[in-house]
Short mmCIF file of C-alpha atoms and ligand atoms in Angstrom, two decimals:
data_model
loop_
_atom_site.label_atom_id
_atom_site.label_comp_id
_atom_site.label_asym_id
_atom_site.label_seq_id
_atom_site.Cartn_x
_atom_site.Cartn_y
_atom_site.Cartn_z
CA MET A 1 162.48 54.29 121.90
CA GLN A 2 159.51 55.18 119.28
CA PRO A 3 157.77 51.78 117.98
CA PHE A 4 158.41 51.33 114.93
CA SER A 5 155.36 51.54 112.52
CA PRO A 6 156.08 52.07 108.50
CA THR A 7 153.14 53.92 106.39
CA VAL A 8 154.74 51.74 103.42
CA SER A 9 156.37 48.80 102.82
CA ILE A 10 158.57 48.81 99.78
CA VAL A 11 158.71 45.12 98.31
CA VAL A 12 161.58 44.32 96.30
CA PRO A 13 161.87 40.93 95.04
CA THR A 14 165.68 39.85 94.42
CA PHE A 15 167.38 36.82 92.31
CA ASN A 16 171.13 37.76 91.95
CA GLU A 17 171.12 41.49 93.03
CA SER A 18 173.27 41.40 95.74
CA ARG A 19 175.59 44.09 94.60
CA ASN A 20 172.52 46.78 94.25
CA LEU A 21 170.66 45.99 97.61
CA ARG A 22 173.40 48.12 99.93
CA ARG A 23 172.73 51.49 97.13
CA LEU A 24 168.95 50.81 96.63
CA VAL A 25 168.76 51.00 100.58
CA HIS A 26 170.76 54.13 100.92
CA LEU A 27 169.00 55.66 97.86
CA LEU A 28 164.93 54.83 99.52
CA ASP A 29 166.77 56.65 102.63
CA ARG A 30 167.64 59.86 100.93
CA ALA A 31 164.16 59.71 98.90
CA MET A 32 161.58 58.80 101.44
CA GLY A 33 161.41 62.17 103.65
CA THR A 34 159.76 61.84 106.87
CA ILE A 35 157.25 59.01 105.24
CA PRO A 36 157.86 55.98 107.84
CA TRP A 37 159.03 53.16 105.29
CA GLU A 38 160.33 49.42 105.38
CA VAL A 39 161.43 47.63 102.44
CA VAL A 40 160.79 43.72 102.14
CA PHE A 41 164.17 42.46 100.09
CA VAL A 42 161.93 38.56 99.01
CA ASP A 43 164.71 36.59 97.48
CA ASP A 44 164.82 32.89 95.69
CA ASP A 45 167.78 31.92 97.78
CA SER A 46 170.13 33.56 95.30
CA PRO A 47 173.16 31.76 94.50
CA ASP A 48 175.30 34.74 95.18
CA GLY A 49 173.89 35.07 98.14
CA THR A 50 171.90 38.12 98.29
CA TRP A 51 169.56 37.63 100.75
CA LYS A 52 172.83 37.58 103.24
CA VAL A 53 173.70 40.91 102.13
CA ALA A 54 169.76 41.75 103.20
CA LYS A 55 170.07 39.96 106.57
CA ASP A 56 173.15 42.08 107.32
CA LEU A 57 171.91 45.48 106.79
CA ALA A 58 168.59 44.41 108.58
CA ARG A 59 170.55 43.32 111.56
CA THR A 60 171.58 47.35 111.41
CA ASP A 61 168.63 49.13 110.17
CA ALA A 62 165.03 48.14 111.88
CA ARG A 63 163.66 49.64 108.29
CA VAL A 64 165.25 46.19 106.06
CA ARG A 65 163.50 42.71 106.02
CA CYS A 66 164.25 39.78 103.79
CA ILE A 67 162.52 36.59 103.21
CA ARG A 68 164.57 33.95 102.20
CA ARG A 69 162.44 31.32 99.78
CA ILE A 70 163.72 28.38 98.63
CA GLY A 71 162.61 25.58 96.65
CA ARG A 72 160.38 28.41 94.71
CA ARG A 73 161.43 31.01 91.64
CA GLY A 74 159.29 33.25 90.71
CA LEU A 75 159.17 37.59 89.96
CA ALA A 76 155.47 37.53 90.61
CA GLY A 77 155.22 35.32 93.63
CA ALA A 78 157.63 36.70 95.29
CA CYS A 79 156.08 40.18 95.21
CA ILE A 80 152.67 38.86 96.40
CA GLU A 81 154.63 37.17 99.42
CA GLY A 82 156.38 40.19 100.22
CA ALA A 83 153.50 42.16 99.97
CA LEU A 84 151.32 39.56 101.97
CA SER A 85 154.20 40.19 104.47
CA SER A 86 153.44 43.76 105.17
CA ALA A 87 150.80 45.32 107.92
CA ALA A 88 151.39 48.56 106.47
CA PRO A 89 148.30 50.74 104.88
CA TYR A 90 150.35 50.89 101.64
CA VAL A 91 152.55 48.77 99.33
CA ALA A 92 155.21 49.66 96.75
CA VAL A 93 156.82 47.11 94.37
CA MET A 94 159.66 48.29 92.75
CA ASP A 95 162.67 46.19 91.13
CA ALA A 96 166.54 45.87 93.13
CA ASP A 97 168.54 46.98 90.43
CA LEU A 98 167.64 50.47 90.39
CA GLN A 99 166.28 50.67 87.12
CA HIS A 100 163.45 52.63 88.83
CA ASP A 101 163.61 55.96 89.91
CA GLU A 102 163.00 56.00 94.21
CA THR A 103 162.29 59.27 94.23
CA ILE A 104 158.78 59.63 92.82
CA LEU A 105 157.77 56.90 95.47
CA PRO A 106 156.81 59.81 98.13
CA ALA A 107 154.44 61.88 95.02
CA MET A 108 152.86 58.09 94.61
CA VAL A 109 152.28 57.03 98.56
CA ALA A 110 150.64 61.14 98.24
CA LYS A 111 148.28 59.98 95.64
CA LEU A 112 147.29 56.59 97.58
CA VAL A 113 146.95 58.81 100.77
CA SER A 114 144.67 61.81 99.79
CA GLY A 115 142.72 59.03 97.88
CA GLU A 116 143.07 59.85 94.45
CA ALA A 117 143.86 57.01 93.64
CA GLU A 118 143.81 53.29 94.96
CA ILE A 119 146.75 52.16 92.85
CA VAL A 120 149.93 54.24 91.18
CA ILE A 121 151.68 53.50 88.19
CA GLY A 122 155.18 54.43 88.12
CA SER A 123 155.21 54.88 83.81
CA ARG A 124 157.74 55.20 81.20
CA PHE A 125 155.65 56.37 78.90
CA VAL A 126 153.66 59.53 80.94
CA GLY A 127 155.15 63.04 80.74
CA ASP A 128 158.62 63.10 81.01
CA GLY A 129 158.72 59.39 81.74
CA SER A 130 161.37 57.68 79.63
CA SER A 131 162.17 54.11 78.79
CA THR A 132 164.84 54.65 76.19
CA LEU A 133 167.36 54.07 78.47
CA GLY A 134 167.27 51.00 80.02
CA PHE A 135 165.91 48.94 76.45
CA THR A 136 167.01 47.96 73.67
CA THR A 137 164.89 48.54 70.48
CA GLY A 138 163.74 44.92 70.69
CA ARG A 139 162.35 45.13 73.86
CA ALA A 140 160.77 48.17 73.54
CA PHE A 141 158.99 46.82 70.75
CA ALA A 142 158.00 43.89 72.77
CA SER A 143 156.46 46.26 75.56
CA ARG A 144 154.69 47.62 73.07
CA VAL A 145 153.13 45.00 71.68
CA ALA A 146 152.44 43.68 75.37
CA THR A 147 150.88 46.98 76.91
CA ARG A 148 148.19 46.81 73.82
CA LEU A 149 147.21 43.37 74.53
CA ALA A 150 147.28 44.09 78.11
CA ALA A 151 144.81 46.76 77.60
CA ILE A 152 142.25 44.27 76.55
CA LEU A 153 142.81 42.31 79.29
CA ILE A 154 142.47 45.16 81.92
CA GLY A 155 139.55 46.77 80.24
CA ARG A 156 140.95 50.08 80.04
CA GLN A 157 144.12 52.22 78.89
CA VAL A 158 147.00 52.78 81.35
CA SER A 159 150.19 53.77 79.58
CA ASP A 160 152.73 51.20 81.25
CA PRO A 161 150.47 48.48 82.28
CA MET A 162 153.78 46.68 82.04
CA SER A 163 155.50 48.42 84.62
CA GLY A 164 156.96 46.29 87.44
CA PHE A 165 156.97 50.13 89.93
CA PHE A 166 154.01 50.90 91.70
CA ALA A 167 152.03 51.54 95.01
CA LEU A 168 148.64 50.12 96.22
CA LYS A 169 146.77 50.22 98.78
CA ARG A 170 147.44 47.11 100.80
CA GLN A 171 143.59 46.84 101.48
CA VAL A 172 143.28 46.72 97.86
CA PHE A 173 146.04 43.79 97.39
CA GLU A 174 144.70 41.64 100.10
CA THR A 175 141.73 41.91 98.32
CA VAL A 176 143.00 40.19 95.09
CA ALA A 177 145.85 38.46 96.12
CA PRO A 178 143.90 34.83 96.18
CA ARG A 179 143.03 35.33 92.63
CA LEU A 180 146.27 36.02 91.64
CA VAL A 181 148.64 34.00 89.35
CA PRO A 182 152.50 33.77 91.44
CA SER A 183 154.48 32.63 88.34
CA GLY A 184 154.39 35.37 86.12
CA PHE A 185 156.89 38.17 85.70
CA LYS A 186 153.57 40.82 85.20
CA ILE A 187 152.14 41.10 88.67
CA LEU A 188 150.94 44.31 88.02
CA VAL A 189 148.88 43.49 84.59
CA ASP A 190 147.09 40.60 87.14
CA ILE A 191 146.30 43.37 89.86
CA LEU A 192 144.85 45.59 87.30
CA ALA A 193 142.89 42.54 85.94
CA SER A 194 141.69 41.05 88.74
CA SER A 195 140.88 44.39 90.20
CA ARG A 196 138.87 45.69 87.04
CA GLY A 197 136.18 48.79 87.55
CA GLN A 198 136.73 48.48 91.24
CA VAL A 199 139.77 50.34 91.86
CA ARG A 200 140.95 54.00 90.71
CA VAL A 201 144.33 53.61 88.67
CA THR A 202 146.86 56.76 88.11
CA GLU A 203 150.27 57.27 86.93
CA VAL A 204 153.36 58.92 87.44
CA ALA A 205 156.03 59.40 85.11
CA TYR A 206 159.60 58.50 85.80
CA ARG A 207 162.90 58.19 83.48
CA PHE A 208 163.69 54.26 83.14
CA ARG A 209 167.38 54.14 84.18
CA SER A 210 170.10 51.61 82.84
CA ARG A 211 170.91 48.11 84.81
CA GLN A 212 174.45 48.88 86.50
CA GLU A 213 174.73 46.03 87.99
CA GLY A 214 174.09 42.32 87.60
CA ARG A 215 171.85 40.84 84.85
CA SER A 216 167.54 40.90 83.27
CA LYS A 217 166.09 38.06 83.99
CA PHE A 218 163.27 38.83 81.48
CA ASP A 219 163.73 35.90 78.80
CA ALA A 220 161.58 33.52 76.81
CA ARG A 221 159.80 32.06 79.63
CA ALA A 222 158.66 35.43 80.62
CA ILE A 223 157.48 36.19 77.58
CA LEU A 224 155.33 32.94 77.42
CA ASP A 225 154.11 33.34 81.15
CA PHE A 226 152.84 36.23 79.82
CA PHE A 227 151.08 34.66 77.28
CA GLY A 228 149.83 32.12 79.63
CA LEU A 229 148.41 34.93 82.19
CA LEU A 230 146.35 36.35 79.12
CA LEU A 231 144.95 32.96 78.47
CA HIS A 232 144.41 32.53 82.07
CA ARG A 233 142.63 35.56 82.52
CA MET A 234 140.68 35.34 78.68
CA THR A 235 138.88 31.91 80.13
CA GLY A 236 137.51 34.28 83.59
CA GLY A 237 140.02 32.82 85.18
CA MET A 238 139.37 29.20 84.58
CA VAL A 239 141.82 27.55 83.31
CA SER A 240 145.22 27.60 84.88
CA VAL A 241 148.15 28.90 83.45
CA ARG A 242 150.53 25.47 84.29
CA PHE A 243 147.60 23.34 82.75
CA LEU A 244 147.85 25.22 79.45
CA PHE A 245 151.39 24.83 79.13
CA PHE A 246 150.73 21.29 80.04
CA MET A 247 148.55 20.80 77.21
CA ILE A 248 151.01 22.71 74.95
CA VAL A 249 153.61 20.35 76.00
CA GLY A 250 151.64 17.59 75.38
CA SER A 251 150.86 19.09 71.78
CA THR A 252 154.44 18.77 71.07
CA GLY A 253 154.54 15.71 72.24
CA ILE A 254 152.71 14.16 69.20
CA ALA A 255 154.78 15.24 67.05
CA ILE A 256 158.02 13.81 68.74
CA HIS A 257 155.69 10.56 68.56
CA LEU A 258 154.98 10.53 64.90
CA LEU A 259 159.06 12.02 64.06
CA ALA A 260 159.93 9.17 65.96
CA LEU A 261 157.73 6.20 65.60
CA ARG A 262 158.63 7.46 61.57
CA GLY A 263 162.16 7.30 62.30
CA GLY A 264 161.92 3.60 63.80
CA LEU A 265 160.09 2.23 60.46
CA LEU A 266 162.56 3.66 58.43
CA ALA A 267 165.74 2.35 60.27
CA GLY A 268 163.67 -1.17 59.55
CA LEU A 269 161.88 -1.74 63.26
CA GLY A 270 158.57 -3.74 63.41
CA PHE A 271 155.60 -1.15 63.75
CA ASP A 272 155.05 -2.55 67.64
CA THR A 273 158.63 -1.91 68.64
CA ALA A 274 158.44 1.48 66.52
CA GLN A 275 155.85 2.45 68.73
CA SER A 276 156.33 1.16 71.88
CA LEU A 277 159.51 3.32 71.19
CA ALA A 278 157.85 6.63 69.91
CA THR A 279 156.05 6.66 73.01
CA VAL A 280 158.72 6.03 75.37
CA ALA A 281 160.30 9.23 73.07
CA ALA A 282 157.38 11.33 73.67
CA MET A 283 156.69 10.80 77.48
CA THR A 284 160.31 11.58 78.04
CA SER A 285 160.25 14.71 76.03
CA ASN A 286 157.07 15.95 77.53
CA PHE A 287 158.90 15.15 81.22
CA LEU A 288 161.80 17.32 79.99
CA VAL A 289 160.10 19.88 78.83
CA ASN A 290 157.43 20.39 81.23
CA ASN A 291 160.18 20.44 83.91
CA GLN A 292 161.98 23.22 82.24
CA LEU A 293 158.76 25.03 81.39
CA THR A 294 155.63 23.79 83.38
CA TYR A 295 157.75 23.51 86.56
CA SER A 296 160.15 25.96 86.23
CA ASP A 297 159.69 26.55 89.08
CA MET A 298 160.19 23.56 90.61
CA LYS A 299 162.68 21.88 88.53
CA LEU A 300 163.79 18.65 88.96
CA SER A 301 167.48 17.96 88.76
CA GLY A 302 169.95 14.85 89.39
CA ALA A 303 168.53 11.60 91.23
CA ALA A 304 164.85 13.95 91.57
CA ALA A 305 164.53 14.13 87.97
CA LEU A 306 165.23 10.79 87.04
CA ALA A 307 162.42 9.30 89.60
CA GLY A 308 160.35 12.36 88.57
CA LEU A 309 160.45 10.31 85.02
CA LEU A 310 159.77 7.02 86.41
CA LYS A 311 156.79 8.15 87.71
CA PHE A 312 156.25 10.47 84.98
CA TYR A 313 155.61 7.02 82.99
CA VAL A 314 154.05 5.59 85.51
CA VAL A 315 150.88 8.09 85.41
CA CYS A 316 151.02 8.52 81.71
CA GLY A 317 150.55 4.86 81.74
CA VAL A 318 147.58 5.14 83.60
CA GLY A 319 146.81 7.75 82.39
CA ALA A 320 146.40 6.02 78.41
CA LEU A 321 144.18 3.36 80.42
CA ALA A 322 142.12 6.17 80.96
CA ASN A 323 141.72 7.34 78.00
CA ILE A 324 141.39 4.22 76.20
CA GLY A 325 138.68 3.03 78.84
CA VAL A 326 136.41 6.42 78.39
CA ALA A 327 136.86 6.00 74.62
CA SER A 328 136.06 2.69 74.29
CA TRP A 329 132.92 3.10 76.79
CA LEU A 330 131.71 6.12 74.76
CA PHE A 331 132.13 4.58 71.28
CA LEU A 332 130.13 1.44 72.54
CA SER A 333 127.21 3.78 73.63
CA ASN A 334 126.96 4.87 70.41
CA GLU A 335 128.75 8.22 70.48
CA ASP A 336 130.61 9.26 66.77
CA TRP A 337 134.17 8.08 66.81
CA TRP A 338 135.88 11.35 67.21
CA VAL A 339 133.45 12.24 70.18
CA ALA A 340 134.85 8.98 71.55
CA GLY A 341 138.06 9.69 70.64
CA ILE A 342 138.01 13.37 71.90
CA ALA A 343 136.94 12.59 75.35
CA GLY A 344 139.47 10.44 75.88
CA VAL A 345 142.47 12.61 75.08
CA ILE A 346 140.43 15.22 77.78
CA VAL A 347 140.10 12.59 80.23
CA GLY A 348 143.98 10.74 79.58
CA ALA A 349 145.64 14.73 79.67
CA THR A 350 143.68 16.03 82.25
CA PHE A 351 144.31 12.66 84.68
CA ASN A 352 148.12 12.61 83.67
CA TYR A 353 147.97 16.58 84.65
CA THR A 354 146.25 16.11 87.97
CA MET A 355 148.47 13.13 88.91
CA SER A 356 151.78 14.93 87.63
CA SER A 357 151.32 17.92 89.60
CA ILE A 358 150.52 15.81 92.79
CA ILE A 359 153.10 12.99 92.35
CA VAL A 360 155.90 14.11 89.89
CA TRP A 361 156.50 17.80 90.92
CA ARG A 362 154.67 18.08 94.48
CA GLN A 363 152.76 21.24 94.92
CA GLN A 364 149.90 23.18 95.12
CA GLN A 365 147.95 23.46 91.70
CA ASN A 366 148.31 26.93 90.22
N1 GDD B 1 162.85 36.82 94.16
C1 GDD B 1 162.99 36.87 92.65
N2 GDD B 1 162.64 35.65 91.68
N3 GDD B 1 163.18 37.81 92.44
C2 GDD B 1 163.31 37.94 90.83
C3 GDD B 1 162.92 36.82 90.20
C4 GDD B 1 162.70 35.78 90.56
O1 GDD B 1 162.44 34.38 90.11
N4 GDD B 1 162.99 37.21 88.92
C5 GDD B 1 163.67 38.43 88.37
N5 GDD B 1 163.53 39.10 90.04
C6 GDD B 1 163.58 40.43 90.34
C7 GDD B 1 165.51 40.97 89.49
O2 GDD B 1 166.01 40.59 90.66
C8 GDD B 1 164.83 42.63 89.95
O3 GDD B 1 165.19 42.98 91.48
C9 GDD B 1 163.10 42.26 89.54
O4 GDD B 1 163.11 41.04 89.93
C10 GDD B 1 163.06 42.62 88.14
O5 GDD B 1 163.70 41.90 87.23
P1 GDD B 1 164.51 42.25 86.12
O6 GDD B 1 165.40 41.01 85.60
O7 GDD B 1 165.55 43.57 86.65
O8 GDD B 1 163.84 42.88 85.29
P2 GDD B 1 163.66 43.58 83.87
O9 GDD B 1 164.23 45.19 84.03
O10 GDD B 1 164.28 42.97 82.38
O11 GDD B 1 162.34 44.15 83.71
C11 GDD B 1 162.18 44.93 84.89
O12 GDD B 1 161.12 45.85 85.02
C12 GDD B 1 160.26 46.70 83.54
C13 GDD B 1 159.80 47.84 83.64
O13 GDD B 1 159.23 48.06 84.97
C14 GDD B 1 160.30 44.12 85.69
O14 GDD B 1 159.62 45.25 87.01
C15 GDD B 1 159.71 44.18 84.30
O15 GDD B 1 158.06 43.69 85.12
C16 GDD B 1 158.65 45.51 84.32
O16 GDD B 1 158.07 45.44 83.00
MN1 MN B 2 165.07 45.64 86.05
#
């Protein structure tokens, strides 16, 4: 038997796409012609058992592989792991839901093979590409705004940097992979920003189809992630997306604190009692929102959430002591009151973030 070695790995992130896989593999088989290919499904342990369908397919077809990820969520991260699992010279990324037109894949690969470009984007906005079918008016508008913002970030004009359909040289991917943000929805923007000025990019038009089975996972969270990514890149990658979210949530905690304090005072509580209750209310709300937002990919639930909340109280308590300690010390060293105050807040917040990442939501920091 001929040893099997694909020219292109087609990475397909999946979440609840069980009803699309069989058809997608069939369409890929028809579209790829003589190009040796494999498809790598990266499934985040979908409740609908998408990974089971993928592994069933893989048992009878060596071109099908599946990575089942447990305890993790995220489109970009799934794409990164799928691409890293490949040894093929070229990698393509596409949705499982048949919205991306697989028939242009050979043309995309051809441009990579010929050396015309290192990254080829399937674009809904050049030539006879179209996005009218797959998108609602609101989504189309948001997509245009995001495209403008992304252009600033990646420092060049690309008609569809938000595309989830693209192909690139694996070597290029391996180079930028350590710098990519795994929590977002828009991995192509991140790749383009990370490889700024170093690679040639070209586009191939296609018609964006509407989703047949299952539901879109694009939501408010995906939009927030995108802004997080923009900020992360604008600070030269110094500030992590997670840290940004943690700080934003912390600021909302101040509002909660003041509301609770006012409520407690109006209810006739003494100041100390009201202030204590407000502190607990703010910490609780910070924990809940961080669990939903900042750490949505490793959300705690049930007993683990309760244990997490208690640990969070402890972390914030120590953070507050560090805050007061630093601020007092600076104030006594003749710094202005506001310099001392801000420095204390920064130290406390950074402490809370670092310790929460280690103790409450155990993970690597990114
Ligand atoms: N593993 C994994 N984990 N896969 C995910 C996750 C996740 O958390 N969230 C979504 N996916 C998978 C979906 O199952 C689908 O195969 C693909 O990622 C895209 O998700 P959709 O829910 O279909 O997104 P969309 O159609 O609204 O947007 C897509 O197409 C746009 C146009 O090209 C995305 O690829 C956008 O980035 C892109 O702009
Ligand atoms: Mn889709």
